[in-house]
Amino acid sequence: MAVEIRLPTLLRVHAQGNSSVSLEGSSLREVFDRLIEQFPAMAGQVITAEGSFHKFVNVYVNDDDVRYLDKLDTKLNDGDVITILPAVAGG
Amino acid sequence: MTLYSNVLELIGNTPLVDISQLSPNPSVRIVAKLEGQNPGGSVKDRIALYMIEDAEKNGKLSSGSTILEPSSGNTGIGLAMIARAKNYSLNIVMPENVSRERRQALEAWGANIIDSPGSQGSNGAVRMAQRIAKENPEYVFLYQYGNPANPRAHFEGTGPEIYRDCPEVTHFVAGLGTSGTLIGVGSFLKSKNPDVKVWAIEPPSGEMVDGLRSLDDGYIPPIFVENNGSDLLDRRTIISPRESIEWLRKIASIGIFAGISSGAVMAGAARCAESISEGVVAVVFADGGWKYLSTGAWSDDIDLVVERAKSIIYF
């Protein structure tokens, strides 16, 4: 099944300038593995070598932060949108 | 009626209003706390007062002191009102691309504005204020992102008020900025009823103004980390600028004139109501609409408003 990953400006340089990428996968882990296969420079950017999310990165599936879903095991459905955003302050 | 001895006594005790006519689920009530009713016009009056009185109590702040704070708007405005009433000098570090009314409100209360680059957003204002604080140790740096008085204002004020007026609350939905409101109100409500769920809504930050050169420039407020914010929250949702403006207009359609972040928070409350079978959702509308009139948010073509939102900091 196909899902879309939307990349923040500062990660696009690692994905040949693409702002969004369409990939196949039934879980978030699978999709991130394929993202790195396609764009090796993305390795270590969103997910650290230890396998956790980068401290200042938030990942959302259909607008919901996956830390409160099933993290990397979050199941995906056809047409889901994955959004990656850097952590910023408000106030 | 009560006769108040000064304007600072008007901070807090804001009204909670039933807005269930906007609920997409007839079995879920929605109640909104109208923080725009505070004298400085936003929820941030509460933390501004707590941070200032805390600094007075521990001796950091006294007659003749100058206060320093980074703020994209409301905290600065609350501090400006209180600093004027208590006769302190105030420096606010603010991104240059906030709505015009914010700057005017600060000027009305005599604050000194230090511009930070608009392209660096709120993170840039925080970094600049930290540098100025280091270079000027005589300034009293309140630092809302790391000051325990911020969540405490909500644990002792906003939270108990919501519980007093609506003890049947099952879900609490608010915007995530410094995280002070979510941490303070969320922990209070969970201390009364551990089954209460806390939803953080992230208003859209304009991508052109996130101010990051690399992911390592990211920022998580220390009060969020120190209070185990990740564990306290039950859900964290982003809302698009378009959805925020659409809901802002629906809020206005029942007569409530709220600020733009309230549109995002209301969109989140509606999603929350749709996802549960029954319950009572309490939301915080952080400010009123007055400071956003120049953005045309209620009257201009929605495509235009959404486009502008990419380069202006509304939150």
XYZ file of C-alpha atoms in Angstrom:
406
model
C 0.000 0.000 0.000
C 1.200 3.490 -0.801
C 1.715 6.247 1.740
C 3.118 9.762 1.443
C 5.964 11.152 3.563
C 6.138 14.952 3.837
C 9.606 16.247 4.602
C 10.470 19.509 6.390
C 12.594 22.024 4.476
C 15.790 21.113 6.248
C 15.585 17.394 5.414
C 14.882 17.868 1.706
C 18.573 18.255 0.957
C 18.975 14.598 1.977
C 16.174 13.534 -0.375
C 17.359 15.155 -3.589
C 15.208 18.202 -2.887
C 11.886 16.361 -2.706
C 9.271 17.867 -0.383
C 7.280 14.652 -0.330
C 7.994 11.053 -1.235
C 5.539 8.266 -2.016
C 6.507 4.859 -0.623
C 5.096 1.383 0.006
C 4.890 -0.126 3.482
C 2.455 -1.410 6.081
C 4.239 -0.027 9.151
C 6.178 3.142 9.899
C 9.368 1.099 10.357
C 9.025 -0.440 6.886
C 8.404 2.930 5.289
C 11.437 4.532 6.967
C 13.602 1.562 5.885
C 12.494 2.135 2.290
C 13.047 5.880 2.572
C 16.669 5.237 3.570
C 17.102 2.622 0.779
C 15.975 5.239 -1.713
C 17.862 8.154 -0.114
C 20.841 6.799 1.867
C 21.640 10.336 3.098
C 18.466 10.201 5.243
C 20.106 7.561 7.465
C 20.468 8.843 11.022
C 18.408 11.984 10.333
C 15.012 10.957 11.680
C 15.885 7.722 13.453
C 19.142 7.483 15.392
C 21.655 4.619 15.148
C 20.121 3.302 18.393
C 16.742 3.015 16.680
C 14.873 5.837 18.460
C 13.551 9.088 17.029
C 15.917 12.047 16.861
C 15.349 14.204 19.960
C 14.188 17.249 18.009
C 12.030 15.448 15.447
C 8.319 14.751 15.685
C 6.697 12.223 13.342
C 2.953 12.268 12.685
C 0.641 9.836 10.899
C -2.458 11.663 9.661
C -1.628 14.561 12.054
C -1.160 12.406 15.195
C 2.254 12.158 16.884
C 3.335 8.504 16.618
C 4.859 8.597 20.115
C 1.245 8.334 21.284
C 0.330 5.719 18.682
C 2.598 2.672 18.292
C 5.822 4.544 17.548
C 7.774 2.792 14.775
C 5.310 -0.123 14.866
C 2.397 2.156 13.944
C 0.368 0.377 11.247
C -0.303 2.250 8.046
C -3.210 2.212 5.625
C -3.280 3.051 1.957
C -3.263 6.829 1.498
C -1.917 7.665 4.966
C 0.167 10.817 5.225
C 3.324 10.821 7.337
C 4.570 14.272 8.362
C 8.017 14.933 9.819
C 8.448 18.220 11.702
C 11.278 19.724 13.713
C 10.582 20.724 17.338
C 10.088 24.490 17.715
C 9.128 26.762 20.588
C 5.893 28.736 20.988
C 4.857 31.410 23.432
C -20.029 43.201 42.536
C -16.579 43.395 43.985
C -14.481 46.524 44.072
C -10.930 45.590 43.080
C -7.959 47.497 44.428
C -5.847 47.111 41.283
C -5.908 45.603 37.795
C -3.743 42.611 38.731
C -6.555 41.238 40.886
C -8.550 40.739 37.673
C -6.163 38.037 36.434
C -7.667 34.529 36.413
C -11.155 33.299 37.260
C -12.089 33.438 33.594
C -15.479 32.163 32.399
C -16.107 28.603 31.201
C -18.732 28.536 28.449
C -20.660 25.594 27.017
C -20.116 25.524 23.250
C -21.578 22.066 22.617
C -23.456 23.381 19.570
C -20.065 23.104 17.803
C -19.538 19.491 18.882
C -19.598 17.009 15.978
C -20.784 14.324 18.419
C -24.152 14.896 20.182
C -22.987 12.692 23.094
C -19.926 14.838 23.755
C -20.153 18.249 25.412
C -17.477 20.849 24.762
C -16.748 23.676 27.212
C -14.341 26.530 26.492
C -12.357 28.599 28.969
C -12.201 32.143 27.622
C -8.740 33.341 28.608
C -9.136 36.448 26.484
C -11.124 37.814 29.436
C -7.926 38.392 31.406
C -7.039 42.108 31.711
C -4.002 41.817 29.400
C -6.119 39.819 26.967
C -4.641 36.325 27.237
C -3.912 33.251 29.346
C -0.331 34.497 29.637
C -1.352 37.125 32.217
C -1.452 34.222 34.664
C 2.118 33.053 34.154
C 3.418 36.609 33.845
C 2.017 37.398 37.307
C 3.284 34.123 38.812
C 6.793 34.551 37.377
C 7.051 38.169 38.538
C 5.725 37.501 42.038
C 7.937 34.428 42.344
C 11.008 36.528 41.420
C 9.936 39.158 43.960
C 9.562 36.537 46.694
C 12.969 34.989 46.120
C 14.603 38.416 46.005
C 15.677 38.408 42.345
C 13.311 41.220 41.425
C 13.065 44.493 43.290
C 12.474 48.193 42.729
C 14.578 49.472 39.815
C 15.067 46.021 38.220
C 14.835 45.419 34.478
C 13.042 42.272 33.291
C 14.054 40.398 30.101
C 11.915 37.846 28.245
C 11.608 36.314 24.763
C 8.008 36.203 23.561
C 6.158 35.975 20.289
C 3.420 38.055 21.875
C 1.121 37.198 24.725
C 3.651 36.576 27.496
C 5.321 39.850 26.597
C 2.002 41.688 26.684
C 1.068 40.199 30.078
C 4.480 41.093 31.472
C 4.221 44.619 30.037
C 0.909 45.226 31.805
C 2.201 43.913 35.135
C 5.627 45.577 34.866
C 3.879 48.907 34.228
C 1.533 48.420 37.188
C 4.457 47.467 39.448
C 6.892 49.984 37.981
C 9.591 47.709 36.527
C 11.426 48.221 33.232
C 10.867 45.492 30.643
C 12.738 44.273 27.561
C 10.874 41.882 25.262
C 12.761 39.991 22.552
C 10.224 39.398 19.797
C 10.419 38.103 16.217
C 9.922 41.075 13.878
C 7.134 39.321 11.905
C 4.433 39.013 14.551
C 1.071 40.701 13.990
C 1.177 44.488 14.243
C -1.211 44.681 17.187
C 1.199 42.767 19.436
C 3.875 45.386 18.995
C 1.327 48.157 19.580
C 0.076 46.541 22.796
C 3.635 46.288 24.126
C 4.204 49.935 23.251
C 0.972 50.966 24.978
C 2.331 49.536 28.226
C 5.772 51.051 27.747
C 7.829 47.907 27.102
C 11.092 48.112 25.199
C 11.017 45.817 22.137
C 14.178 44.107 20.895
C 13.639 42.667 17.400
C 14.885 39.188 16.607
C 15.098 38.053 12.962
C 11.690 37.005 11.638
C 13.257 34.200 9.637
C 14.376 32.542 12.881
C 10.925 32.460 14.476
C 10.356 31.902 18.184
C 13.470 29.761 18.508
C 15.516 32.748 17.300
C 13.939 35.024 19.933
C 14.739 32.486 22.661
C 18.375 32.196 21.525
C 18.791 35.973 21.330
C 17.286 36.496 24.804
C 19.581 33.829 26.263
C 22.579 35.624 24.789
C 21.432 39.038 26.097
C 20.810 37.544 29.544
C 24.351 36.178 29.607
C 25.843 39.523 28.568
C 23.674 41.473 31.052
C 23.587 39.554 34.322
C 21.778 42.504 35.971
C 18.642 41.737 33.924
C 16.035 39.527 35.584
C 15.540 36.763 33.000
C 12.175 35.130 33.739
C 12.433 32.507 30.944
C 8.893 31.142 30.640
C 10.169 27.961 28.918
C 12.145 26.902 31.970
C 10.397 28.649 34.873
C 8.429 26.320 37.204
C 6.147 29.273 38.071
C 4.690 28.892 34.538
C 3.082 25.433 34.978
C 2.394 26.263 38.641
C 0.137 29.177 37.609
C -2.008 26.622 35.783
C -1.782 23.895 38.433
C -2.986 26.354 41.074
C -5.250 28.538 38.898
C -6.523 27.406 35.496
C -6.805 23.705 36.452
C -8.741 24.147 39.720
C -11.041 26.700 38.033
C -11.945 24.230 35.260
C -12.524 21.468 37.797
C -14.617 23.768 40.029
C -16.857 24.806 37.135
C -16.995 21.433 35.352
C -15.925 18.471 37.535
C -17.331 16.029 34.951
C -14.538 16.889 32.472
C -13.102 13.776 30.752
C -10.743 15.338 28.190
C -8.563 18.428 28.262
C -7.397 19.999 24.975
C -4.997 22.947 24.741
C -2.260 24.371 22.560
C 1.365 23.365 23.008
C 3.644 26.412 23.153
C 5.787 26.506 26.270
C 3.717 23.486 27.464
C 2.888 25.337 30.720
C -0.910 25.170 30.290
C -0.914 21.471 29.344
C 1.494 20.467 32.125
C -0.203 22.531 34.857
C -3.867 21.911 34.005
C -3.211 18.344 32.797
C -1.460 17.280 36.007
C -4.096 18.963 38.156
C -7.027 17.294 36.375
C -5.265 13.907 36.399
C -4.654 14.300 40.156
C -8.434 14.619 40.569
C -9.313 11.904 38.060
C -6.531 9.739 36.584
C -8.825 8.811 33.673
C -8.804 12.360 32.272
C -7.074 12.409 28.877
C -4.825 15.282 27.851
C -4.514 16.274 24.170
C -1.836 18.666 22.959
C -2.611 20.655 19.850
C 0.280 22.027 17.867
C -0.820 25.087 15.981
C 0.904 25.246 12.606
C 4.211 27.073 12.696
C 4.895 28.706 9.374
C 7.481 26.594 7.648
C 9.246 29.663 6.356
C 9.730 30.952 9.877
C 10.840 27.864 11.755
C 14.352 29.291 11.787
C 16.201 25.994 11.790
C 19.453 25.341 9.986
C 19.640 21.765 11.180
C 17.558 19.436 13.312
C 20.002 20.006 16.153
C 18.719 23.612 16.339
C 15.393 22.229 17.557
C 14.016 23.225 20.915
C 12.024 21.475 23.617
C 11.042 23.667 26.601
C 12.857 22.531 29.782
C 9.551 22.627 31.724
C 8.178 19.979 29.316
C 11.162 17.699 29.932
C 11.381 18.318 33.709
C 7.676 17.565 34.212
C 7.754 14.412 32.037
C 5.497 16.081 29.501
C 5.753 13.119 27.107
C 4.225 10.825 29.728
C 1.548 13.306 30.791
C 0.146 13.765 27.288
C -2.156 11.133 25.824
C -2.145 12.500 22.313
C -0.418 15.164 20.283
C -1.962 16.437 17.069
C -1.014 18.980 14.414
C -3.665 21.160 12.803
C -3.242 22.830 9.414
C -3.599 26.611 9.003
C -6.703 26.094 6.831
C -8.462 23.955 9.410
C -7.547 26.476 12.137
C -9.086 29.365 10.218
C -12.209 27.351 9.319
C -12.795 26.545 12.996
C -11.948 30.097 14.054
C -14.853 31.248 11.863
C -17.185 28.606 13.315
C -16.308 29.837 16.809
C -17.172 33.379 15.710
C -20.473 32.086 14.306
C -21.681 31.368 17.863
C -20.548 34.797 19.028
C -17.111 34.063 20.468
C -14.305 36.306 19.244
C -11.186 34.218 19.903
C -7.596 34.363 18.684
C -6.211 32.268 15.856
C -4.678 29.531 18.026
C -8.181 28.909 19.423
C -9.247 27.842 15.922
C -6.532 25.162 15.974
C -7.436 24.072 19.501
C -11.128 23.887 18.592
C -10.311 21.776 15.522
C -8.481 19.417 17.899
C -11.427 19.369 20.323
C -13.738 18.436 17.447
C -11.445 15.552 16.447
C -11.351 14.473 20.087
C -15.166 14.554 20.318
C -15.432 12.454 17.149
C -13.043 9.842 18.527
C -14.935 9.106 21.769
C -18.426 7.752 22.410
C -19.305 10.200 25.201
C -17.651 12.692 27.498
C -16.940 16.316 28.281
C -14.062 18.064 26.516
C -12.623 21.208 28.110
C -10.604 23.515 25.852
C -8.599 26.659 26.514
C -9.111 29.580 24.144
C -5.839 31.343 24.929
C -6.772 34.839 23.786
C -9.355 37.016 22.063
C -9.414 38.039 18.420
C -8.455 41.696 18.869
C -4.737 41.287 18.218
C -5.394 39.516 14.898
C -7.809 41.906 13.182
C -5.069 43.111 10.827
C -4.630 39.544 9.532
C -8.093 39.531 7.957
C -8.663 36.078 9.453
C -12.448 36.457 9.699
C -13.227 38.402 6.561
C -10.602 37.900 3.842
C -10.621 35.075 1.309
C -9.504 31.977 3.192
C -6.825 31.063 0.610
C -5.220 34.459 1.159
C -5.299 34.125 4.950
C -3.761 30.642 4.780
C -1.025 31.862 2.425
C -0.153 34.749 4.770
C 0.001 32.354 7.717
C 3.123 30.821 6.203
C 5.214 33.885 6.894
C 3.594 35.453 9.975
C 3.853 34.126 13.506
C 0.332 34.005 14.873
C 0.990 32.021 18.026
